Amino acid sequence: MAPRRGIAGHRRLPGGGNPLLGLAFAAAAAGVAAAFQSGPWAVGCVTAAAAGAAVAWWRVRPTLAVVIGFAAYAADLASGVAPAPVFLPLIVTFAAAVVLGSRPVAYAVLVAGYVLAVFVPVPGWDPPSVASGGGLAAWFLVLAVAAELVRVRRQARRAREAELAGAARTRQEQELRRAGDERLRIARDLHDVLAHQLALITVQANAGLTLLPRDSRAVEQALTAIKDAGNSALGELRAALDALRSPGAGAAPYRPSPRLSQPGDLAELLDGARAAGLRVTTDTAGPLPVLPAPVDQAAYRIAQEAVTNAIRHAGAGATVGLRVACTEGRLELTVTDDGGGRPGSRTAGGGNGLPGMRERATAFGGMLTTGPVPGGGYRVAAVLPIGGAP
């Protein structure tokens, strides 16, 4: 297997060691030992070079590096060689072991090194005095405190980086959730709009075919209603597709949904029902207060779907009643038809109309009830908290 290469293209030692750094420390330590050794020259050079070479693994194998450095230090003491050349590599590997490796091993090496230096007699050396032993202990304490400070600062930096990464992930998840919610809203709006407009088109087309031999004026009105409904549906579809194609922050906003409290929006909905041959009555129980936009839009879509179902199932000639009232902090919406036209099935089947209305109501903490009316007809009743938020 070929040796690994570093970022800059240098060959790496087995285990990820840095050969240039290890060679530099080994050469420097061996050079100091050769220049100043008063004991066994060869032993001092070999142990110094071994301690310096261990620095090559300070980042990837810090615990092993400090153990090798300590072994060189102990070998120098046992052979009567001055251990000065191994001090710098030992300091580097000790700090690396505290910050990146095993702290218990690093402090065990520190204590063992102090015991060897102070209490173990070395041939050819005078025993250390109390003052020199205390000074060495103070120096070791400074080294330990400095290593701990580096470790704490590194942990704080890594914790901050993890916090920032977590916040970025949270923002990304929130953006994805908002995008998914927006797409779901657009999909619901598309279903409501297309179902309503296509129902109008179907009713008017059937009426035109029926009246074709008898009443050309009525046929013209039916075709005009078909054209208007088709144009409206295409406009809504085009706006929704533009929003889906351009989800970025700089994209043009999706066309605002119609609202129940806007007289023009409600009048357009009811005019479409009248054009389909339904008789429409309204009861708003007084002027509506200012409603939160999401609640107002959801109420309109529920009313639109209920009117669409009346067009499809009750048919021309039926009477549809729309009642809107605000009491005790909630909006009450009821759409009832008498089933006066051709009868139709109101079972849930596989459509999305009733489930969509129920989802819109429950999303705001409200409720939706649907069912047949005694004597014929169908009723959709929704209750939405005015202060609700999805």
Tab-separated table of C-alpha atoms in Angstrom:
chain	number	residue	atom	x	y	z
A	1	MET	CA	0.000	0.000	0.000
A	2	ALA	CA	1.380	3.413	-0.936
A	3	PRO	CA	2.041	5.815	1.963
A	4	ARG	CA	-0.566	8.477	2.504
A	5	ARG	CA	0.007	12.034	1.414
A	6	GLY	CA	-0.821	15.202	3.326
A	7	ILE	CA	-2.762	18.189	2.108
A	8	ALA	CA	0.319	19.795	0.617
A	9	GLY	CA	1.355	16.558	-1.105
A	10	HIS	CA	4.029	15.469	1.446
A	11	ARG	CA	4.298	11.769	2.201
A	12	ARG	CA	2.783	10.747	5.517
A	13	LEU	CA	4.194	8.273	7.999
A	14	PRO	CA	2.174	5.159	8.965
A	15	GLY	CA	-0.629	6.234	11.296
A	16	GLY	CA	-0.711	9.772	9.863
A	17	GLY	CA	2.532	11.073	11.354
A	18	ASN	CA	4.240	14.182	9.966
A	19	PRO	CA	7.729	13.164	8.735
A	20	LEU	CA	9.118	16.681	8.320
A	21	LEU	CA	8.190	17.732	11.845
A	22	GLY	CA	9.541	14.516	13.371
A	23	LEU	CA	12.785	14.779	11.414
A	24	ALA	CA	13.273	18.407	12.468
A	25	PHE	CA	12.792	17.649	16.172
A	26	ALA	CA	14.925	14.503	16.008
A	27	ALA	CA	17.799	16.332	14.310
A	28	ALA	CA	17.619	19.267	16.738
A	29	ALA	CA	17.533	17.028	19.831
A	30	ALA	CA	20.323	14.786	18.556
A	31	GLY	CA	22.424	17.827	17.680
A	32	VAL	CA	22.039	19.305	21.174
A	33	ALA	CA	22.916	15.930	22.712
A	34	ALA	CA	26.024	15.585	20.536
A	35	ALA	CA	27.197	19.084	21.400
A	36	PHE	CA	26.692	19.073	25.159
A	37	GLN	CA	26.743	15.424	26.304
A	38	SER	CA	29.195	14.643	29.127
A	39	GLY	CA	28.117	10.979	29.502
A	40	PRO	CA	27.681	8.176	26.981
A	41	TRP	CA	27.572	10.075	23.716
A	42	ALA	CA	25.860	7.454	21.535
A	43	VAL	CA	23.121	6.748	24.093
A	44	GLY	CA	22.331	10.435	24.476
A	45	CYS	CA	22.060	10.974	20.740
A	46	VAL	CA	19.840	7.928	20.195
A	47	THR	CA	17.423	8.756	23.023
A	48	ALA	CA	17.260	12.420	22.020
A	49	ALA	CA	16.537	11.480	18.411
A	50	ALA	CA	13.828	9.022	19.521
A	51	ALA	CA	12.139	11.663	21.681
A	52	GLY	CA	12.276	14.201	18.831
A	53	ALA	CA	10.922	11.716	16.282
A	54	ALA	CA	7.922	11.004	18.539
A	55	VAL	CA	6.754	14.583	17.942
A	56	ALA	CA	5.795	13.516	14.398
A	57	TRP	CA	2.684	11.837	15.877
A	58	TRP	CA	1.726	14.652	18.285
A	59	ARG	CA	-1.599	15.289	16.527
A	60	VAL	CA	-2.712	11.795	15.483
A	61	ARG	CA	-1.148	9.654	18.266
A	62	PRO	CA	-0.478	12.089	21.135
A	63	THR	CA	-0.656	9.480	23.907
A	64	LEU	CA	1.842	7.201	22.181
A	65	ALA	CA	4.105	10.175	21.472
A	66	VAL	CA	4.284	11.261	25.121
A	67	VAL	CA	4.971	7.679	26.252
A	68	ILE	CA	7.893	7.441	23.799
A	69	GLY	CA	9.224	10.794	24.976
A	70	PHE	CA	9.000	9.686	28.601
A	71	ALA	CA	10.774	6.409	27.781
A	72	ALA	CA	13.656	8.385	26.246
A	73	TYR	CA	13.765	10.600	29.347
A	74	ALA	CA	13.888	7.556	31.638
A	75	ALA	CA	16.578	5.929	29.485
A	76	ASP	CA	18.751	9.033	29.778
A	77	LEU	CA	18.404	9.047	33.567
A	78	ALA	CA	19.130	5.337	33.858
A	79	SER	CA	22.285	5.636	31.752
A	80	GLY	CA	23.563	8.749	33.526
A	81	VAL	CA	23.035	11.032	30.496
A	82	ALA	CA	21.846	14.600	31.001
A	83	PRO	CA	18.192	14.547	29.751
A	84	ALA	CA	18.128	18.179	28.635
A	85	PRO	CA	17.804	17.406	24.875
A	86	VAL	CA	14.554	15.452	25.413
A	87	PHE	CA	12.792	18.157	27.441
A	88	LEU	CA	11.401	20.143	24.493
A	89	PRO	CA	9.960	17.086	22.667
A	90	LEU	CA	8.541	15.847	25.968
A	91	ILE	CA	6.867	19.204	26.645
A	92	VAL	CA	5.278	19.239	23.177
A	93	THR	CA	3.999	15.668	23.404
A	94	PHE	CA	2.715	16.177	26.982
A	95	ALA	CA	0.689	19.233	25.957
A	96	ALA	CA	-0.654	17.358	22.912
A	97	ALA	CA	-1.679	14.402	25.081
A	98	VAL	CA	-3.560	16.688	27.487
A	99	VAL	CA	-5.350	18.529	24.678
A	100	LEU	CA	-5.902	15.724	22.147
A	101	GLY	CA	-5.156	12.388	23.799
A	102	SER	CA	-5.469	10.675	27.161
A	103	ARG	CA	-5.184	13.107	30.050
A	104	PRO	CA	-4.703	10.368	32.685
A	105	VAL	CA	-1.713	8.991	30.787
A	106	ALA	CA	-0.283	12.483	30.313
A	107	TYR	CA	-0.512	13.317	34.023
A	108	ALA	CA	0.838	9.896	34.977
A	109	VAL	CA	3.867	10.659	32.793
A	110	LEU	CA	4.216	14.093	34.459
A	111	VAL	CA	4.120	12.633	37.986
A	112	ALA	CA	6.453	9.765	37.069
A	113	GLY	CA	8.895	12.207	35.485
A	114	TYR	CA	8.933	14.321	38.645
A	115	VAL	CA	9.484	11.261	40.836
A	116	LEU	CA	12.373	10.111	38.632
A	117	ALA	CA	13.962	13.557	38.610
A	118	VAL	CA	13.714	14.144	42.371
A	119	PHE	CA	13.742	10.791	44.149
A	120	VAL	CA	15.574	8.300	41.931
A	121	PRO	CA	19.389	8.504	42.270
A	122	VAL	CA	21.221	8.864	38.965
A	123	PRO	CA	24.860	7.741	38.627
A	124	GLY	CA	27.175	10.724	38.436
A	125	TRP	CA	24.537	13.224	39.522
A	126	ASP	CA	24.182	15.029	42.831
A	127	PRO	CA	20.775	14.509	44.479
A	128	PRO	CA	18.458	17.548	43.996
A	129	SER	CA	17.958	19.977	46.862
A	130	VAL	CA	14.617	20.869	48.375
A	131	ALA	CA	14.664	24.211	46.575
A	132	SER	CA	15.403	22.653	43.187
A	133	GLY	CA	12.693	20.015	43.780
A	134	GLY	CA	10.178	22.733	44.620
A	135	GLY	CA	11.189	24.765	41.579
A	136	LEU	CA	10.789	21.743	39.341
A	137	ALA	CA	7.322	21.074	40.829
A	138	ALA	CA	6.311	24.702	40.173
A	139	TRP	CA	7.575	24.458	36.600
A	140	PHE	CA	5.609	21.231	36.035
A	141	LEU	CA	2.504	22.914	37.498
A	142	VAL	CA	2.843	25.836	35.066
A	143	LEU	CA	3.175	23.364	32.198
A	144	ALA	CA	0.010	21.502	33.304
A	145	VAL	CA	-1.988	24.734	33.711
A	146	ALA	CA	-0.921	25.968	30.270
A	147	ALA	CA	-1.929	22.670	28.674
A	148	GLU	CA	-5.300	22.761	30.436
A	149	LEU	CA	-5.941	26.314	29.262
A	150	VAL	CA	-5.278	25.258	25.690
A	151	ARG	CA	-7.604	22.266	26.120
A	152	VAL	CA	-10.429	24.362	27.582
A	153	ARG	CA	-10.155	26.980	24.857
A	154	ARG	CA	-10.151	24.282	22.182
A	155	GLN	CA	-13.251	22.658	23.680
A	156	ALA	CA	-15.006	26.029	23.859
A	157	ARG	CA	-14.165	26.717	20.222
A	158	ARG	CA	-15.395	23.294	19.142
A	159	ALA	CA	-18.588	23.731	21.181
A	160	ARG	CA	-19.160	27.110	19.531
A	161	GLU	CA	-18.593	25.592	16.082
A	162	ALA	CA	-21.027	22.767	16.897
A	163	GLU	CA	-23.578	25.320	18.113
A	164	LEU	CA	-23.239	27.351	14.918
A	165	ALA	CA	-23.515	24.195	12.810
A	166	GLY	CA	-26.615	23.140	14.759
A	167	ALA	CA	-28.161	26.571	14.300
A	168	ALA	CA	-27.436	26.408	10.565
A	169	ARG	CA	-29.054	22.971	10.355
A	170	THR	CA	-32.059	24.248	12.292
A	171	ARG	CA	-32.432	27.214	9.935
A	172	GLN	CA	-32.163	24.909	6.940
A	173	GLU	CA	-34.778	22.551	8.372
A	174	GLN	CA	-37.085	25.474	9.087
A	175	GLU	CA	-36.647	26.781	5.548
A	176	LEU	CA	-37.390	23.333	4.138
A	177	ARG	CA	-40.441	23.036	6.403
A	178	ARG	CA	-41.697	26.456	5.339
A	179	ALA	CA	-41.138	25.554	1.694
A	180	GLY	CA	-43.032	22.297	2.197
A	181	ASP	CA	-45.883	24.110	3.952
A	182	GLU	CA	-46.052	26.650	1.139
A	183	ARG	CA	-46.171	23.927	-1.478
A	184	LEU	CA	-48.889	22.150	0.462
A	185	ARG	CA	-50.881	25.393	0.652
A	186	ILE	CA	-50.487	25.947	-3.074
A	187	ALA	CA	-51.538	22.357	-3.784
A	188	ARG	CA	-54.667	22.820	-1.670
A	189	ASP	CA	-55.460	26.111	-3.371
A	190	LEU	CA	-55.009	24.510	-6.770
A	191	HIS	CA	-57.367	21.702	-5.839
A	192	ASP	CA	-60.009	24.128	-4.588
A	193	VAL	CA	-59.711	26.511	-7.526
A	194	LEU	CA	-59.602	23.884	-10.248
A	195	ALA	CA	-62.366	21.807	-8.700
A	196	HIS	CA	-64.593	24.879	-8.460
A	197	GLN	CA	-63.889	26.192	-11.930
A	198	LEU	CA	-64.092	22.798	-13.609
A	199	ALA	CA	-67.390	22.127	-11.865
A	200	LEU	CA	-68.710	25.390	-13.284
A	201	ILE	CA	-67.403	24.470	-16.732
A	202	THR	CA	-69.043	21.051	-16.581
A	203	VAL	CA	-72.409	22.439	-15.468
A	204	GLN	CA	-72.393	25.175	-18.084
A	205	ALA	CA	-71.341	22.770	-20.834
A	206	ASN	CA	-74.170	20.398	-19.934
A	207	ALA	CA	-76.620	23.300	-19.864
A	208	GLY	CA	-75.401	24.506	-23.256
A	209	LEU	CA	-75.821	21.071	-24.784
A	210	THR	CA	-79.328	20.808	-23.355
A	211	LEU	CA	-80.407	24.274	-24.515
A	212	LEU	CA	-78.670	24.183	-27.879
A	213	PRO	CA	-81.779	23.355	-29.950
A	214	ARG	CA	-84.110	25.792	-28.100
A	215	ASP	CA	-82.403	28.892	-26.686
A	216	SER	CA	-79.390	30.336	-28.452
A	217	ARG	CA	-79.182	33.188	-25.934
A	218	ALA	CA	-78.861	30.777	-23.021
A	219	VAL	CA	-76.252	28.812	-24.951
A	220	GLU	CA	-74.255	32.009	-25.467
A	221	GLN	CA	-74.394	32.770	-21.733
A	222	ALA	CA	-73.289	29.231	-20.901
A	223	LEU	CA	-70.336	29.441	-23.280
A	224	THR	CA	-69.371	32.827	-21.872
A	225	ALA	CA	-69.424	31.382	-18.346
A	226	ILE	CA	-67.260	28.475	-19.544
A	227	LYS	CA	-64.750	30.909	-21.051
A	228	ASP	CA	-64.590	33.013	-17.856
A	229	ALA	CA	-64.192	29.968	-15.625
A	230	GLY	CA	-61.483	28.518	-17.852
A	231	ASN	CA	-59.542	31.799	-17.923
A	232	SER	CA	-59.792	32.106	-14.160
A	233	ALA	CA	-58.573	28.541	-13.637
A	234	LEU	CA	-55.664	29.037	-16.038
A	235	GLY	CA	-54.652	32.243	-14.261
A	236	GLU	CA	-54.634	30.553	-10.875
A	237	LEU	CA	-52.695	27.598	-12.288
A	238	ARG	CA	-50.124	29.859	-13.953
A	239	ALA	CA	-49.543	31.839	-10.730
A	240	ALA	CA	-49.128	28.658	-8.686
A	241	LEU	CA	-46.690	27.118	-11.170
A	242	ASP	CA	-44.640	30.331	-11.235
A	243	ALA	CA	-44.361	30.183	-7.449
A	244	LEU	CA	-43.316	26.520	-7.555
A	245	ARG	CA	-40.705	27.146	-10.246
A	246	SER	CA	-39.154	30.082	-8.354
A	247	PRO	CA	-38.999	29.138	-4.650
A	248	GLY	CA	-36.033	31.444	-3.905
A	249	ALA	CA	-36.122	34.533	-1.745
A	250	GLY	CA	-36.034	36.806	-4.792
A	251	ALA	CA	-38.965	35.166	-6.537
A	252	ALA	CA	-42.197	36.990	-7.103
A	253	PRO	CA	-44.652	36.183	-4.309
A	254	TYR	CA	-47.519	33.865	-4.991
A	255	ARG	CA	-50.749	35.708	-5.734
A	256	PRO	CA	-52.617	36.327	-2.464
A	257	SER	CA	-55.454	33.949	-1.821
A	258	PRO	CA	-58.982	35.400	-1.856
A	259	ARG	CA	-60.581	36.096	1.505
A	260	LEU	CA	-64.026	35.549	2.894
A	261	SER	CA	-64.199	39.034	4.420
A	262	GLN	CA	-63.543	40.723	1.057
A	263	PRO	CA	-66.920	41.486	-0.541
A	264	GLY	CA	-65.492	41.257	-4.032
A	265	ASP	CA	-64.007	37.798	-3.500
A	266	LEU	CA	-67.182	36.431	-1.929
A	267	ALA	CA	-69.373	38.024	-4.618
A	268	GLU	CA	-67.263	36.435	-7.376
A	269	LEU	CA	-67.666	33.015	-5.750
A	270	LEU	CA	-71.429	33.358	-5.396
A	271	ASP	CA	-71.845	34.799	-8.904
A	272	GLY	CA	-70.190	31.675	-10.267
A	273	ALA	CA	-72.656	29.531	-8.362
A	274	ARG	CA	-75.571	31.577	-9.704
A	275	ALA	CA	-74.211	31.246	-13.224
A	276	ALA	CA	-74.261	27.476	-12.712
A	277	GLY	CA	-78.035	27.678	-12.054
A	278	LEU	CA	-78.061	27.687	-8.228
A	279	ARG	CA	-80.137	30.055	-6.129
A	280	VAL	CA	-77.879	31.594	-3.497
A	281	THR	CA	-78.836	33.210	-0.190
A	282	THR	CA	-76.412	34.813	2.242
A	283	ASP	CA	-76.571	35.697	5.924
A	284	THR	CA	-73.498	37.433	7.330
A	285	ALA	CA	-75.056	38.324	10.711
A	286	GLY	CA	-73.647	41.843	10.550
A	287	PRO	CA	-70.293	43.149	9.289
A	288	LEU	CA	-67.319	40.877	9.825
A	289	PRO	CA	-64.430	42.101	11.982
A	290	VAL	CA	-60.876	42.255	10.711
A	291	LEU	CA	-59.777	38.637	10.477
A	292	PRO	CA	-56.232	37.251	10.518
A	293	ALA	CA	-55.208	36.653	6.915
A	294	PRO	CA	-54.562	32.875	7.279
A	295	VAL	CA	-57.949	32.319	8.953
A	296	ASP	CA	-59.708	34.546	6.422
A	297	GLN	CA	-58.151	32.677	3.492
A	298	ALA	CA	-58.882	29.255	4.982
A	299	ALA	CA	-62.529	30.219	5.548
A	300	TYR	CA	-62.856	31.305	1.920
A	301	ARG	CA	-61.402	28.026	0.649
A	302	ILE	CA	-63.777	26.030	2.841
A	303	ALA	CA	-66.726	28.038	1.521
A	304	GLN	CA	-65.466	27.621	-2.040
A	305	GLU	CA	-65.174	23.848	-1.713
A	306	ALA	CA	-68.612	23.596	-0.102
A	307	VAL	CA	-70.196	25.636	-2.907
A	308	THR	CA	-68.337	23.526	-5.484
A	309	ASN	CA	-69.758	20.356	-3.937
A	310	ALA	CA	-73.232	21.876	-4.086
A	311	ILE	CA	-72.754	22.649	-7.791
A	312	ARG	CA	-71.571	19.126	-8.502
A	313	HIS	CA	-73.999	17.159	-6.360
A	314	ALA	CA	-77.108	19.307	-5.922
A	315	GLY	CA	-77.123	20.630	-9.474
A	316	ALA	CA	-78.922	23.494	-11.198
A	317	GLY	CA	-82.112	24.599	-9.501
A	318	ALA	CA	-80.891	23.907	-5.978
A	319	THR	CA	-80.794	26.559	-3.289
A	320	VAL	CA	-77.531	27.171	-1.438
A	321	GLY	CA	-77.429	29.131	1.804
A	322	LEU	CA	-74.208	30.708	3.109
A	323	ARG	CA	-74.094	31.914	6.710
A	324	VAL	CA	-71.113	33.650	8.323
A	325	ALA	CA	-70.982	34.839	11.914
A	326	CYS	CA	-68.294	35.860	14.421
A	327	THR	CA	-69.101	35.121	18.064
A	328	GLU	CA	-66.900	34.770	21.131
A	329	GLY	CA	-63.623	34.944	19.258
A	330	ARG	CA	-64.470	32.407	16.587
A	331	LEU	CA	-65.673	32.416	13.014
A	332	GLU	CA	-68.668	30.220	12.206
A	333	LEU	CA	-69.246	29.312	8.570
A	334	THR	CA	-72.159	27.210	7.323
A	335	VAL	CA	-72.972	26.249	3.733
A	336	THR	CA	-76.235	24.328	3.199
A	337	ASP	CA	-77.965	23.181	0.042
A	338	ASP	CA	-81.457	21.741	-0.252
A	339	GLY	CA	-80.581	19.155	-2.877
A	340	GLY	CA	-83.284	20.612	-5.085
A	341	GLY	CA	-81.546	19.762	-8.330
A	342	ARG	CA	-80.501	16.376	-9.586
A	343	PRO	CA	-79.571	14.102	-6.682
A	344	GLY	CA	-75.958	13.063	-6.240
A	345	SER	CA	-73.799	10.967	-3.955
A	346	ARG	CA	-72.117	12.744	-1.055
A	347	THR	CA	-69.953	9.852	0.063
A	348	ALA	CA	-66.305	10.640	0.728
A	349	GLY	CA	-64.978	8.409	-2.024
A	350	GLY	CA	-61.415	9.116	-3.125
A	351	GLY	CA	-61.694	12.889	-3.499
A	352	ASN	CA	-59.706	15.465	-1.571
A	353	GLY	CA	-62.485	18.005	-1.036
A	354	LEU	CA	-63.818	16.987	2.383
A	355	PRO	CA	-60.395	15.949	3.780
A	356	GLY	CA	-58.945	19.238	2.525
A	357	MET	CA	-61.643	21.282	4.255
A	358	ARG	CA	-61.119	19.330	7.461
A	359	GLU	CA	-57.354	19.839	7.309
A	360	ARG	CA	-57.797	23.583	6.861
A	361	ALA	CA	-60.087	23.780	9.885
A	362	THR	CA	-58.014	21.604	12.225
A	363	ALA	CA	-54.804	23.415	11.219
A	364	PHE	CA	-56.099	26.441	13.163
A	365	GLY	CA	-57.489	24.490	16.092
A	366	GLY	CA	-61.022	24.547	14.673
A	367	MET	CA	-63.408	21.840	13.599
A	368	LEU	CA	-65.499	20.849	10.599
A	369	THR	CA	-68.746	18.893	10.530
A	370	THR	CA	-70.441	17.647	7.376
A	371	GLY	CA	-73.469	15.538	6.671
A	372	PRO	CA	-76.904	15.279	5.078
A	373	VAL	CA	-79.759	17.516	6.212
A	374	PRO	CA	-83.081	15.917	7.259
A	375	GLY	CA	-85.540	16.291	4.417
A	376	GLY	CA	-82.831	16.460	1.733
A	377	GLY	CA	-79.718	18.426	1.104
A	378	TYR	CA	-76.267	18.686	2.648
A	379	ARG	CA	-74.543	20.925	5.177
A	380	VAL	CA	-70.926	21.910	5.785
A	381	ALA	CA	-70.247	23.740	9.070
A	382	ALA	CA	-66.818	25.041	10.093
A	383	VAL	CA	-65.696	26.772	13.287
A	384	LEU	CA	-62.339	28.597	13.219
A	385	PRO	CA	-60.778	30.440	16.183
A	386	ILE	CA	-60.197	34.015	15.034
A	387	GLY	CA	-56.919	34.224	16.925
A	388	GLY	CA	-55.698	30.875	15.606
A	389	ALA	CA	-52.374	30.398	13.864
A	390	PRO	CA	-51.473	27.369	11.767
